[in-house]
Every structure is written in structure tokens, then in C-alpha cells.
Short mmCIF file of N, CA and C in Angstrom, two decimals:
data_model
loop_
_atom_site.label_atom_id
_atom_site.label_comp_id
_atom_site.label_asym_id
_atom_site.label_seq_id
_atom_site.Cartn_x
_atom_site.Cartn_y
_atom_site.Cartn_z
N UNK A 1 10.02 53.52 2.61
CA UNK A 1 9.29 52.38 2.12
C UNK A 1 8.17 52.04 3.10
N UNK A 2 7.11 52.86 2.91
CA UNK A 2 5.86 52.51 4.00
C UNK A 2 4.26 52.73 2.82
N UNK A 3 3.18 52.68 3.38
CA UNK A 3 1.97 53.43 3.19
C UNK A 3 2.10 55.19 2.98
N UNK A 4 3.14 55.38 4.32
CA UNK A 4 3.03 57.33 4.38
C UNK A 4 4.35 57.23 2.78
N UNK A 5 5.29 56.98 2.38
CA UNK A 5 5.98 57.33 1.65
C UNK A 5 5.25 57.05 0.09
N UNK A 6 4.69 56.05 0.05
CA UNK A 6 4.06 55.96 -1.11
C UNK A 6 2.55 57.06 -1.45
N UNK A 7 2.27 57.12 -0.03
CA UNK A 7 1.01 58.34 -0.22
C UNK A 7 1.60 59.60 -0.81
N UNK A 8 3.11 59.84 -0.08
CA UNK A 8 3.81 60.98 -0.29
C UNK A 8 4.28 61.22 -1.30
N UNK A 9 4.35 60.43 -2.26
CA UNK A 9 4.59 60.27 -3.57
C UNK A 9 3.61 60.57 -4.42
N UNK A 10 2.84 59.81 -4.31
CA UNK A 10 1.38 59.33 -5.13
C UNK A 10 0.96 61.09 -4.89
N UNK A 11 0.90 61.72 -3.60
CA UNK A 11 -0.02 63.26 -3.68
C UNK A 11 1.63 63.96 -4.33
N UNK A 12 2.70 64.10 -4.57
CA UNK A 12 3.37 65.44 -4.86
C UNK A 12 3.12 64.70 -6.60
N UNK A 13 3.16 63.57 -7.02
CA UNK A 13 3.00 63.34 -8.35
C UNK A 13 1.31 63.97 -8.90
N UNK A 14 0.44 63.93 -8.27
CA UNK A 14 -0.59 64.71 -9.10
C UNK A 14 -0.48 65.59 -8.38
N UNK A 15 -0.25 66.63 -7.72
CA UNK A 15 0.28 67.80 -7.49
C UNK A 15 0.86 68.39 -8.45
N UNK A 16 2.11 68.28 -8.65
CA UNK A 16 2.91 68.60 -10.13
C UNK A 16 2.59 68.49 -11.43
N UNK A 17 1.25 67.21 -11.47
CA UNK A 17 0.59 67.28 -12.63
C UNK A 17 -0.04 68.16 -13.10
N UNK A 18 -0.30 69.16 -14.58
CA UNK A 18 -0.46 70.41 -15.09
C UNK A 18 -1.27 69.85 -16.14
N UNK A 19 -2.76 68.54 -16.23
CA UNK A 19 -3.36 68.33 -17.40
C UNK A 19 -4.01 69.33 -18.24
N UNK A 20 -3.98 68.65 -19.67
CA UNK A 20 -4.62 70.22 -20.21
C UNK A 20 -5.92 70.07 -20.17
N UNK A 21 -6.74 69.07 -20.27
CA UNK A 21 -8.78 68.81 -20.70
C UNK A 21 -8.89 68.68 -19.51
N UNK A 22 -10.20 69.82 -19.28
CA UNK A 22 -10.91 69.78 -18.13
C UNK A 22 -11.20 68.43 -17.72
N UNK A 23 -11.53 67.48 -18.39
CA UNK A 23 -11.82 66.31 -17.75
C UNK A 23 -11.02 65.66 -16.30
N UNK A 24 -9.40 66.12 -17.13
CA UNK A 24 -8.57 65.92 -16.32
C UNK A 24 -7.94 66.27 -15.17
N UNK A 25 -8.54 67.67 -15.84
CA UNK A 25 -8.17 68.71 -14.15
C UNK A 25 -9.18 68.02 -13.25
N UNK A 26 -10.43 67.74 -13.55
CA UNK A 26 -11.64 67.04 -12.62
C UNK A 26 -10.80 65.95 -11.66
N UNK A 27 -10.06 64.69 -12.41
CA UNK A 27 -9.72 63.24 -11.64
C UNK A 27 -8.62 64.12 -10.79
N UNK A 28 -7.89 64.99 -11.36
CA UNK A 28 -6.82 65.41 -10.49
C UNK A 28 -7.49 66.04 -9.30
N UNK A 29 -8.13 66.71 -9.18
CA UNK A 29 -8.96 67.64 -8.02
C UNK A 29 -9.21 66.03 -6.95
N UNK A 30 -10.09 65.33 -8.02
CA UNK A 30 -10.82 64.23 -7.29
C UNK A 30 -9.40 63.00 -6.68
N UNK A 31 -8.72 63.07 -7.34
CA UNK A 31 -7.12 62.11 -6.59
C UNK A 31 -6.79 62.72 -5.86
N UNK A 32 -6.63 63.60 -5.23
CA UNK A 32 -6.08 65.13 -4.46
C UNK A 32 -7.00 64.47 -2.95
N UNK A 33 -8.09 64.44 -3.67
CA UNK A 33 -9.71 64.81 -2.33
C UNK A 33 -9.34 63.31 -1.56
N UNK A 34 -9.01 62.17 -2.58
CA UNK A 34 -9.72 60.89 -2.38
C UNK A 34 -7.73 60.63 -1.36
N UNK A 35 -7.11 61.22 -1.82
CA UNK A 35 -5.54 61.21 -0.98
C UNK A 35 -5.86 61.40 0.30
N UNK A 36 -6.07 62.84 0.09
CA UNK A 36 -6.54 63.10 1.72
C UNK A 36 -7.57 62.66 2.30
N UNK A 37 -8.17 61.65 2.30
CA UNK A 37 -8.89 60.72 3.39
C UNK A 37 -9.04 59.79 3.41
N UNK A 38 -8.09 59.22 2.34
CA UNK A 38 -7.16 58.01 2.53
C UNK A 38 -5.92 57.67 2.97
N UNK A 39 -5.35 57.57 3.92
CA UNK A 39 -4.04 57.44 4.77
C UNK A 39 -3.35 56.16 3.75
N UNK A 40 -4.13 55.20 3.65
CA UNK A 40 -3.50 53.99 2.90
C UNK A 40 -3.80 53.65 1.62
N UNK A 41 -4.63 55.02 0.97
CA UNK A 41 -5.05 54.49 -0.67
C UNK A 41 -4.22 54.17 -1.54
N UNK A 42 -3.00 54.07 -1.05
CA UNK A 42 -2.05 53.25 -2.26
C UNK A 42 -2.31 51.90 -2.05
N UNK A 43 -2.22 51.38 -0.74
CA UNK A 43 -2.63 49.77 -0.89
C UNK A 43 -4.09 49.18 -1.27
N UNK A 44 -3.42 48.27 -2.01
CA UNK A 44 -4.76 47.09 -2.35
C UNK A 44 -5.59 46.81 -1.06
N UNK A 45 -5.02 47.01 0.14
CA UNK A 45 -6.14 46.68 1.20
C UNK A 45 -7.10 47.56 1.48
N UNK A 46 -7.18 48.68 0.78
CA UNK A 46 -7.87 49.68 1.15
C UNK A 46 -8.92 49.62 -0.38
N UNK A 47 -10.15 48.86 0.29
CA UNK A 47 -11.48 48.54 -0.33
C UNK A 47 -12.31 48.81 -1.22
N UNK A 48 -12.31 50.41 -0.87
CA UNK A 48 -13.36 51.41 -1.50
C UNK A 48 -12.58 51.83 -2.77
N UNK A 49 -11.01 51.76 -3.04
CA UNK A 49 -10.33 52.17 -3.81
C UNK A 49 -9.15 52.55 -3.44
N UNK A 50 -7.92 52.10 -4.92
CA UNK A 50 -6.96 52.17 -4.26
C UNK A 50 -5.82 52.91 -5.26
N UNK A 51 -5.01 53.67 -5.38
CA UNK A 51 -3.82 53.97 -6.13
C UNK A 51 -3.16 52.48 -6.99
N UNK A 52 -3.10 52.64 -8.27
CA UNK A 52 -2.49 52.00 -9.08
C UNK A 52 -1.50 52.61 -9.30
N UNK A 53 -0.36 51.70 -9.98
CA UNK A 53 0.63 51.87 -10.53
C UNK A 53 0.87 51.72 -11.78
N UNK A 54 0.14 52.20 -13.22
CA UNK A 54 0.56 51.84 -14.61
C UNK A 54 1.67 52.41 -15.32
N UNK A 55 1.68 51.35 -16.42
CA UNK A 55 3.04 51.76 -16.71
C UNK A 55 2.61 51.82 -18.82
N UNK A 56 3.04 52.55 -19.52
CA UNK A 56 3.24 52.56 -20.76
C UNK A 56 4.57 51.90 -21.45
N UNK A 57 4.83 51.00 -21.76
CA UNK A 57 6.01 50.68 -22.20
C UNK A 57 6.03 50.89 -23.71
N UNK A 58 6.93 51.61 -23.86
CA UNK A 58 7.27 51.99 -25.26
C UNK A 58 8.16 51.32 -25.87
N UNK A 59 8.70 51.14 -26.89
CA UNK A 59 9.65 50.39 -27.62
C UNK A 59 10.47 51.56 -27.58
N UNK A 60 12.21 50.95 -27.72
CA UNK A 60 13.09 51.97 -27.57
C UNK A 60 13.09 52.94 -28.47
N UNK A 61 12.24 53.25 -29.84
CA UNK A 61 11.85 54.11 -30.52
C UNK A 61 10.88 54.31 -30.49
N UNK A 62 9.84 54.20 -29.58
CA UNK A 62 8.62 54.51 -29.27
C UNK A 62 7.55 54.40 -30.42
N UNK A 63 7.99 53.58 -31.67
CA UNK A 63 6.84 53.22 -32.38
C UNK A 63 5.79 52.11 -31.78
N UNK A 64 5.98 51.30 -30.55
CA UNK A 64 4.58 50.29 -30.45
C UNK A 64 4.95 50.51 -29.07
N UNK A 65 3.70 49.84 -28.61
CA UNK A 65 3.28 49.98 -27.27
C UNK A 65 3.18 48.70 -26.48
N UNK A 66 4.05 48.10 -25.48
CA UNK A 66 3.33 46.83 -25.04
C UNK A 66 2.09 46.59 -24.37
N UNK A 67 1.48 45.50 -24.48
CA UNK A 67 -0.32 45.41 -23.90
C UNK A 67 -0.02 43.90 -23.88
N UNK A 68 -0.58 43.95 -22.29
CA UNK A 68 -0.75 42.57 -21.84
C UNK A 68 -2.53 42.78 -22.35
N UNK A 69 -2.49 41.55 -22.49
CA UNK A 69 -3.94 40.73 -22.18
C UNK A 69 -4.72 40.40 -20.93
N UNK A 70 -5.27 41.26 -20.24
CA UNK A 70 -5.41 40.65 -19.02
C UNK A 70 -6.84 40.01 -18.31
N UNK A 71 -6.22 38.46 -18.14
CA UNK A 71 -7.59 37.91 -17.77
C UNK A 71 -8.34 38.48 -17.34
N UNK A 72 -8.82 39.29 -16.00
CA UNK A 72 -10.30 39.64 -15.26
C UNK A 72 -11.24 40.94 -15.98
N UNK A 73 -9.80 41.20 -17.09
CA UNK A 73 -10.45 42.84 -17.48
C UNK A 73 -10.87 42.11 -19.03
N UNK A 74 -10.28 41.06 -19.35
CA UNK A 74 -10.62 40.18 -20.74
C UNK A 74 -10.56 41.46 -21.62
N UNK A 75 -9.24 42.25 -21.84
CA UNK A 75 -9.18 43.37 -23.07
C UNK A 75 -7.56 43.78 -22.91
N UNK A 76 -7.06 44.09 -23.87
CA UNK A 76 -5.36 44.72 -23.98
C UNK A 76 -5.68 45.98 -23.28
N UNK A 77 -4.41 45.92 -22.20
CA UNK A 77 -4.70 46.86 -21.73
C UNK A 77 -2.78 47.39 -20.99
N UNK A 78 -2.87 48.71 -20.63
CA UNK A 78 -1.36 48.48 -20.63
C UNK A 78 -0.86 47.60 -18.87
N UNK A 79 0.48 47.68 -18.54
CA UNK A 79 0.96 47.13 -17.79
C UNK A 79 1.37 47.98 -16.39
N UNK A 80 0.77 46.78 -15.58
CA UNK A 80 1.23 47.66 -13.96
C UNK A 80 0.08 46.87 -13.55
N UNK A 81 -0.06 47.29 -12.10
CA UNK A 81 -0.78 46.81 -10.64
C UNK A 81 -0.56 47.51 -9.38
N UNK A 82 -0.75 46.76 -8.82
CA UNK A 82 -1.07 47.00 -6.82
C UNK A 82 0.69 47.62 -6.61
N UNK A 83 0.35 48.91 -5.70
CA UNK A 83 1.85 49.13 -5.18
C UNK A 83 1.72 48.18 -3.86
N UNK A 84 2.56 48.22 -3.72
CA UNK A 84 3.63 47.14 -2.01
C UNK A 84 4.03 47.93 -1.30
N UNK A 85 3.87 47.84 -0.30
CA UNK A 85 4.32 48.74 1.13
C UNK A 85 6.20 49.06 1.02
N UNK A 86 6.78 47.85 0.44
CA UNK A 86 7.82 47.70 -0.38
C UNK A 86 8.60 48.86 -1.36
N UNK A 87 7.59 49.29 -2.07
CA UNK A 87 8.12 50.33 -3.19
C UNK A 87 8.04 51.52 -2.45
N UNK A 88 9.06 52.40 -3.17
CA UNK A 88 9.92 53.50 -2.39
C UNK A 88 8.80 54.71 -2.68
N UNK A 89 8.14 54.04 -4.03
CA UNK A 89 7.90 55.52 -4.61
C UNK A 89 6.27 54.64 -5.14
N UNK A 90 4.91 55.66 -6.27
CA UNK A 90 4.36 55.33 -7.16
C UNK A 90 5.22 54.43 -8.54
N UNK A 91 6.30 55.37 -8.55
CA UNK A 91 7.37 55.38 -9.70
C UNK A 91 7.50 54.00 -9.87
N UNK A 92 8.30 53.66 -8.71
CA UNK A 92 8.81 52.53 -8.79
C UNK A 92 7.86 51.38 -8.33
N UNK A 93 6.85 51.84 -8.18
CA UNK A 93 5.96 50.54 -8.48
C UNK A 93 5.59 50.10 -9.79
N UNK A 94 5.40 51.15 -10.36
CA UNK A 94 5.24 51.06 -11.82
C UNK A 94 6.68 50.55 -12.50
N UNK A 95 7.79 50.72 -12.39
CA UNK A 95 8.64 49.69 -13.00
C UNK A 95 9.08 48.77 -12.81
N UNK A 96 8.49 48.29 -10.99
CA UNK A 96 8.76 47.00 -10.68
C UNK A 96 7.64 46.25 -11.66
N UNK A 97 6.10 46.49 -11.50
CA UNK A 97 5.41 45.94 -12.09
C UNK A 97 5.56 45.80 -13.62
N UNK A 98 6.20 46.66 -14.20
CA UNK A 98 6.49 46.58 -15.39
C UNK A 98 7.58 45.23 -16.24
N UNK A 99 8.27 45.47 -15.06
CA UNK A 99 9.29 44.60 -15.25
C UNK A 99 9.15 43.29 -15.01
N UNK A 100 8.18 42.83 -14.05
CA UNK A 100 7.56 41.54 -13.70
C UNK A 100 6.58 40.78 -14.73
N UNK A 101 5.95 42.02 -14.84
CA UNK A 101 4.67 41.93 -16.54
C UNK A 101 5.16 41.55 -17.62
N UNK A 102 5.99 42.24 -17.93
CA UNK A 102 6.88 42.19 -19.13
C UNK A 102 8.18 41.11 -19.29
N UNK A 103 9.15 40.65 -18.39
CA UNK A 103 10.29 39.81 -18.53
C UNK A 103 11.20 40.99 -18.72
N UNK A 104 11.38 42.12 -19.24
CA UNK A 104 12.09 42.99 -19.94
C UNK A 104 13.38 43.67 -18.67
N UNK A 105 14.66 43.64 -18.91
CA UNK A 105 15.34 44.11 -17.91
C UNK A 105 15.58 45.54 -18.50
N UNK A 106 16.38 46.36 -17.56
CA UNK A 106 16.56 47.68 -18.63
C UNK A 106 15.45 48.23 -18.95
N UNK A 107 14.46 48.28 -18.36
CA UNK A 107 13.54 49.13 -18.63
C UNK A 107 14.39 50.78 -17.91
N UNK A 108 13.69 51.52 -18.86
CA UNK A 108 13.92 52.95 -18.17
C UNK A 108 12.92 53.93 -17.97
N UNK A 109 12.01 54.40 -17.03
CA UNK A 109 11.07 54.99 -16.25
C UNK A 109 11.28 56.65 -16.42
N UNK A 110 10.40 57.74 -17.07
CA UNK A 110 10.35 58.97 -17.03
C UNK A 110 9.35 59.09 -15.75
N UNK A 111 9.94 59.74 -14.64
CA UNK A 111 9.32 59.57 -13.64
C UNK A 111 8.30 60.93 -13.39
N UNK A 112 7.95 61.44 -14.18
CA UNK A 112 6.78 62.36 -13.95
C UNK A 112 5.33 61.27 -14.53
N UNK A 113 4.48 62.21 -14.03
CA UNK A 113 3.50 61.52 -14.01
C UNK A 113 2.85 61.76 -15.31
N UNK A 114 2.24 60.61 -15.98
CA UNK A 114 2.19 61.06 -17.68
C UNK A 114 0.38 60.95 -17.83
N UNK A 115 -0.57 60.36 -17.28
CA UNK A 115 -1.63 60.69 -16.73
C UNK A 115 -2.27 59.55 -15.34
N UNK A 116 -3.75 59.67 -15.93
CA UNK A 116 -4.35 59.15 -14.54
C UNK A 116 -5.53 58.45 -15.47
N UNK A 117 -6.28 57.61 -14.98
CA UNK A 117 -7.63 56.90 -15.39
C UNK A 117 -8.15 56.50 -13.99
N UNK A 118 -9.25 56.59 -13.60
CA UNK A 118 -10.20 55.70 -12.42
C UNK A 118 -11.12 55.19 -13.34
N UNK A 119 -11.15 53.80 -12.45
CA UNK A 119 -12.43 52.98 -13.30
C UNK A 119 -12.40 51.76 -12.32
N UNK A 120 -13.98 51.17 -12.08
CA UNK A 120 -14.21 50.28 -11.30
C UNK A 120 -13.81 48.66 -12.23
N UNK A 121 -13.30 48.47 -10.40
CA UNK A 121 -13.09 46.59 -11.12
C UNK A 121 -13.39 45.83 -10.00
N UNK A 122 -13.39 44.71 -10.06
CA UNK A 122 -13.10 43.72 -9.01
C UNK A 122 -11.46 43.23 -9.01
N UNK A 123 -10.84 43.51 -8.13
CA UNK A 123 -9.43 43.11 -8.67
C UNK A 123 -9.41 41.63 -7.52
N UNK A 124 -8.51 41.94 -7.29
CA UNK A 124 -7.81 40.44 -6.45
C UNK A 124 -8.13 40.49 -5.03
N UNK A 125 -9.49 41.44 -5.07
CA UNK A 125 -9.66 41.77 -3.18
C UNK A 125 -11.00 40.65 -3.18
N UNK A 126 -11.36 40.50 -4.65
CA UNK A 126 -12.79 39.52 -4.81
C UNK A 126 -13.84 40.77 -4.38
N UNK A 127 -13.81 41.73 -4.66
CA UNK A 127 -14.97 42.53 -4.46
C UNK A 127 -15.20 43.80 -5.12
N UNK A 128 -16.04 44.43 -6.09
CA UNK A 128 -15.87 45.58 -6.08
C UNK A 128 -14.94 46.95 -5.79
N UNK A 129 -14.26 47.18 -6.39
CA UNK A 129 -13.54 48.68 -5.90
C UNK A 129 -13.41 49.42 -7.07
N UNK A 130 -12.55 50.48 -6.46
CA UNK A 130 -11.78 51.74 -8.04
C UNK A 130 -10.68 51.07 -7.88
N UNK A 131 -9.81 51.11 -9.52
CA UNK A 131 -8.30 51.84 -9.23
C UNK A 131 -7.99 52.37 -10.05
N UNK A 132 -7.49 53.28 -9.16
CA UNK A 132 -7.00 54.62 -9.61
C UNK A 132 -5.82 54.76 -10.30
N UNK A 133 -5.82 54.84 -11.27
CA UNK A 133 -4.08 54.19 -12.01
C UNK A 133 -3.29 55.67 -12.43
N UNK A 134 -2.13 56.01 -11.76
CA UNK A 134 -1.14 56.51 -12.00
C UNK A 134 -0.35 56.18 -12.87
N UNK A 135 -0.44 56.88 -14.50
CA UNK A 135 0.35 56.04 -15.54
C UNK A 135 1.66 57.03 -15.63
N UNK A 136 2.89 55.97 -16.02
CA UNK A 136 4.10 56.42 -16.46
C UNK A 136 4.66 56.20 -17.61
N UNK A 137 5.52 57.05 -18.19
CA UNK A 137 6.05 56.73 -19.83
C UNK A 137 7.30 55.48 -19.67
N UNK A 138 7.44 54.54 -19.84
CA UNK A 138 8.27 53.20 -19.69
C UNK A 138 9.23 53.32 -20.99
N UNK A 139 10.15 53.25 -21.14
CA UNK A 139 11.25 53.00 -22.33
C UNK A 139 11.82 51.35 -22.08
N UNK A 140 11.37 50.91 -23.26
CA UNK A 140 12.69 49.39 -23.09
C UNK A 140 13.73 49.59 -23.86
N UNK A 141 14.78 49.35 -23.71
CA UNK A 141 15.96 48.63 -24.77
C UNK A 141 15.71 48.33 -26.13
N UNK A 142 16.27 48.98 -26.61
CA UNK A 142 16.85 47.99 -28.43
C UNK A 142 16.99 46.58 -28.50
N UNK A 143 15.92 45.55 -29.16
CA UNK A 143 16.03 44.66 -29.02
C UNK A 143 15.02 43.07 -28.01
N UNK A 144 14.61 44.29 -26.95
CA UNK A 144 13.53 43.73 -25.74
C UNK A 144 12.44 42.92 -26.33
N UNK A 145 12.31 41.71 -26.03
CA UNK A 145 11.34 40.97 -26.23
C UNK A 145 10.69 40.36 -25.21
N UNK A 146 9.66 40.57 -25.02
CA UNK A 146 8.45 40.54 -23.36
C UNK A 146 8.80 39.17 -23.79
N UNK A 147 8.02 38.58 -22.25
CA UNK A 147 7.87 36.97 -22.17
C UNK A 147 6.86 37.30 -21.20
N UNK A 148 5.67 36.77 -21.69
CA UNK A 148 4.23 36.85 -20.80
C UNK A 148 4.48 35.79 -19.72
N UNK A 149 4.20 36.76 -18.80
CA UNK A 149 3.59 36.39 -17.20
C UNK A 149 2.78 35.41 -16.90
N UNK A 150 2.33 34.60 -15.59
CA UNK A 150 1.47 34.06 -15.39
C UNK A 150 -0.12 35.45 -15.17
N UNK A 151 0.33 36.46 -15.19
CA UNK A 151 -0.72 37.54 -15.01
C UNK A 151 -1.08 38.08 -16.36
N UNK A 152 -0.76 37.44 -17.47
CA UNK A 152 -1.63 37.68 -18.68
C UNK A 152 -1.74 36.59 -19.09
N UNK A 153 -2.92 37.05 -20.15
CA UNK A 153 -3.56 35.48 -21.12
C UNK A 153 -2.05 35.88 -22.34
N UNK A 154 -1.64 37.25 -22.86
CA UNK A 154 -1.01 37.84 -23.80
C UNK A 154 -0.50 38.68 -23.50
N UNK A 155 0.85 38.87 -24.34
CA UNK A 155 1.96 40.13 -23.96
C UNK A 155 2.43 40.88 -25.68
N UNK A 156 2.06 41.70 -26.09
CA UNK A 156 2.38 41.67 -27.60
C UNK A 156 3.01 43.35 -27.84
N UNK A 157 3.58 43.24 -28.59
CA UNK A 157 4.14 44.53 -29.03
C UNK A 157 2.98 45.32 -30.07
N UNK A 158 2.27 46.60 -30.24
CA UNK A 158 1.36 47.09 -30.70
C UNK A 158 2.34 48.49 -31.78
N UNK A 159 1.76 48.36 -32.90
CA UNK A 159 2.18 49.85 -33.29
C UNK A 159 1.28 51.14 -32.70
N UNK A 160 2.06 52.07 -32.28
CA UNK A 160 1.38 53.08 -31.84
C UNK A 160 0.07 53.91 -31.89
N UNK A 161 -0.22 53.61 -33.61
CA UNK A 161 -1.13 54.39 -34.62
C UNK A 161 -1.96 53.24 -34.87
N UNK A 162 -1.90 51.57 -34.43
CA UNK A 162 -3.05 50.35 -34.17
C UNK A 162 -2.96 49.88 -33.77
N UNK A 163 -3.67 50.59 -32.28
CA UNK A 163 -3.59 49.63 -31.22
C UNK A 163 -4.96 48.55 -31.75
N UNK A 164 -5.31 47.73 -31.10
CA UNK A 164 -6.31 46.62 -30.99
C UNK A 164 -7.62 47.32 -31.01
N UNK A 165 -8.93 46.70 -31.44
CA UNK A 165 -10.04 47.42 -31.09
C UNK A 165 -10.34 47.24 -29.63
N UNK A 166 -10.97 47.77 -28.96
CA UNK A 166 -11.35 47.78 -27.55
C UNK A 166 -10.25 47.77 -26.54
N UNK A 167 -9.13 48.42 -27.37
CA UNK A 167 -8.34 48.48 -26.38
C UNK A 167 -8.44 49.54 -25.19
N UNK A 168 -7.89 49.60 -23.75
CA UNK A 168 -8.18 50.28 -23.00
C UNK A 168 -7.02 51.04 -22.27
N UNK A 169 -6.44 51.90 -23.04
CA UNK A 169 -5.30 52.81 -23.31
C UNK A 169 -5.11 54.06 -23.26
N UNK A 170 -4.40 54.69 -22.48
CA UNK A 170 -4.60 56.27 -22.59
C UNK A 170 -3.00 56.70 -23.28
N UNK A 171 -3.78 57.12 -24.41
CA UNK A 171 -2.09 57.99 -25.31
C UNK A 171 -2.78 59.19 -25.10
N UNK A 172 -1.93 60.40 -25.39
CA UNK A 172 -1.67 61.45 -26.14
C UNK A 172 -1.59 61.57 -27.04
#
């Protein structure tokens, strides 16, 4: 549970990653580059850009998708944030955050890495940066009903095949 264990994570997870669209092989090359000369790019303190933790939460039959609403990005978008020096893994940042986002206990985490997105924001550093979001496939329970966070405006269950317009989502 440090910076080096979460780096160590964060590089063997796109390591092992095998995307198929060139696009993707590109961010992977470029997460690879931006690892190694970043000692601490999993934390939020690190400026220029930092490792995210997203998460996909699926319904326990995987017909809808949960999507917070999230104030600074003002668009549905899926769930996760900043890893913590705290979390063991990427992994488990993504289902702590999931689980905090969501209310949902029993979440269950496929811990390979299911893709990647970079895109600039201003997050909670008040300034300009990337993050680099490491997404994971999330399973809830039969039955799970989110209870929105103080970190969304909205928390809603989506069918798979309509999501929202402008939503900002990476399926397969």
C-alpha cells in the first residue's frame, strides 16, 4: 500500500493489456512511456497527470450501466476517481471508488483491465491536468439500488443499448 505498489499495478495492468484498434495500442505505448517517468502518476498530486481509477458498473445481468452525473465534467459519465496511497492495487481503487459513488455493497470487480481513456480536466487540484483512467468491468448484486453521493448531481441505472446523449463512456 504505497505510490511504488500502485505504480506496480497500474504498469503490469497495461502491460497485460492486448487492445485490438490501433488507437489503443497508441494510449497503451503512451501509459507505458508516461509510467516510466512518473514515480507517483497514480496520485492526484502529481500535476501534469495522473492514473485514474474507473469503474463500469453493470447490473447483475449486465443489461444497464450505472452513470453518475458529475458536477465539474456536467455529463453522465461512468464511476471512479483519484487512487490513495491507501489502495493495494489500481483494482481496488476502482471498487473502493465504486462503492463510495454508488452506496452499492457487494459489488464484484473483474480485475483485468477492460480499457483506458486520457482526457484533460481540471479536477480537484484547481488546475489543469490529464487523467488517465484505468477502466474495470464492476458487477452489482440482484436487486442493488445506488444512492447518489455528495460527488454527483445524479446516479441512474442506464440500459446498455441507451445510454444518454453526450454521454462519456467507453463500451465494447
Amino acid at each position: 500500500m504505497s505510490a511504488e505498489s500502485l505504480h506496480t499495478s497500474a504498469r503490469d495492468l497495461i502491460e497485460s493489456w492486448l487492445p485490438a484498434s490501433g488507437s489503443d495500442r497508441s494510449l497503451r505505448e503512451a501509459l507505458l512511456a508516461f509510467l516510466g517517468s512518473a514515480p507517483r502518476g497514480c496520485l492526484r498530486e502529481h500535476a501534469p497527470g495522473h492514473i485514474t481509477a474507473s469503474a463500469l458498473v453493470f447490473s447483475h445481468d449486465e443489461r444497464e450501466l450505472l452513470l453518475t452525473l458529475h458536477p465539474r465534467v456536467g455529463r453522465w459519465i461512468q464511476l471512479g476517481g483519484h487512487c490513495e496511497e491507501s489502495d493495494d492495487s489500481v483494482a481496488a481503487a476502482a471498487l473502493r471508488e465504486a462503492t463510495e459513488e454508488s452506496g452499492i455493497d457487494g459489488l464484484s470487480i473483474e480485475p483485468a483491465l477492460y480499457g483506458a481513456q486520457a482526457h484533460p480536466i481540471t479536477c480537484s487540484l484547481g488546475v489543469p491536468t490529464r487523467h488517465l483512467d484505468l477502466l474495470f468491468r464492476i458487477k452489482a448484486p440482484e436487486g442493488a439500488v445506488p444512492v447518489c453521493s455528495s460527488e454527483s448531481l445524479d446516479l441512474r441505472w442506464w440500459p446498455v443499448d441507451a445510454l444518454p446523449d453526450h454521454a462519456d463512456v467507453l463500451l465494447r
